[in-house]
Amino acid sequence: MSITPPEVIIVGGGPVGTGLSIDLAQRGVRSLVIEKFTTVQPIPKGQNLTQRTMESMAFWGCEAQLRAARPVPPEVGIGGVTLYKTLLSPYHYDWLNRASVNAFYSTPNERLPQYETERVLRDRAAQLDLIERMDGWAVETVHDAGDHAEVTVNGPDGTRRTLQAAYVVGCDGSRSVTRTTGGIPQTLSDHDKLMVLLVFHSMELHEMLRHHPGKAFFNVLNPEMEGYWQFFGRVDVGSWFFHAPVSRGTTEDFDFTAMLHKIVGRPFALQIDHVGFWDLRVAIASRYRAGRIFVAGDAAHSHPPYGGYGINSGFEDVRNLAWKLAACLQGRGSEALLDSYDAERRPVFESTARDFIEHFIDDDCRFLQSHDPDRDRAAFESAWYDRNKGAAEVAAFEPNYEGSPIVAPAAGTPSARGDHRFAARAGHHLAPQPLSDGSSSFARTGRDFTLFALGDGRQAAPAFVDAAQALGVPLTVVEDPGPTAYESALILVRPDQFVAWAGSDATSARAILARAAGL
């Protein structure tokens, strides 16, 4: 097959890799996606899509198509609930209510199986001339050759080829060939748990859970599990997936029907369609860049499906990386800009794993060890209903790049833990605000840097325009006379809609813009 020489080779054509190809194409960068499978894999994982991910879908031009692909009807809802001991327990509370932070994003969250997300992204990618795919080809090795990167692949007929590009990005999953052959080590935090994934059909279970309207996922906390979850999720009406720890040595012929009956709290009719296993561990690459080779998504970090952080983190990886690769390929970036990908994204995942995923497990374990309704019902009930007041786990998950080498000021450390505010803060996501012409500020951002000059800040806009021209950095200026909740007259927003700098003094405009662009 004939391939137009790409600027970037993307190893792995799942949702993250395909999303990266779209982002690059919309920035004028040609890519080649190499995917070992020829069809979308029908495993219903990666379902919980955050508001930030849906903003990315809007930027990629496929938000409406993705929402239309959702298999669960709107009346079913996409919320979650935590229950004690069994799925039919009288003890339950709403959990992971991501809608509670909708106001800080331009579009609501969504829920649908990863294979549907991937289909929508593939359809969108097919509309863009700068994207080519090689499906059914397996990558053998990747290599940094100094002035370019090389990828050796094997085709479905045994054909072996070596391809070249300026950069290679591995989006090829937790067993990443890009990471292992590209010289990027990883560290593991092993929980020594064998996990089972079941996909099954049961209309009876759907009917049994009608008393939980608006709920799409159910998290059972059983003291025997020591804080590890027994988790049910809807795929469609009557279709489900389930994951939980099982004993070492458990095989596909285990009586999973009886296990599900026990966890639910009563027998019900079901048909199991898929059984899979994996080891529960948290893994993170020691660095996300090795010269011309990068990793993103599960190739960079993997973890148990606790809280829906995996696919969302992967999408944010490529939103962060795409504009930096484009800037360098188009002659207005630097090695420092490329290095900032690791400096920003790796600490965020380390915080996600520590402060959220592993914290959930430890906190649930401590609760179950300390409280038992059979021992002290009043104390248990008081502690149980206090556990999730205010949806703290949602409000506190606010990935940010404070202290990044390309935001100012330099204080702080990139983290997944933060708080949601409308005030514009360096290193934080830009929350939407209405402008005086009726438009949303978020809709005025785009593929390049954007300067919001608000009120008296309009007088300082020319200093940034001059600096941008001198540095060769594309800059869009949005002027507005009215006040906003941003609490700053000047706000410099990056191409990934994170704030690079906010203030009112333009005397250092050139230094501010140079830092944000990595120059």
XYZ file of C-alpha atoms in Angstrom, residues 38 91 94 122 134 210 215 244 373 458 485:
11
model
C -9.095 -4.438 11.804
C -28.104 1.575 52.364
C -25.506 8.963 45.067
C -13.059 6.951 13.341
C -2.920 1.086 8.437
C -36.008 0.762 38.559
C -28.444 5.588 37.578
C -14.572 -7.233 40.931
C -24.565 -2.006 61.152
C -8.228 46.292 26.110
C -16.044 36.464 36.936
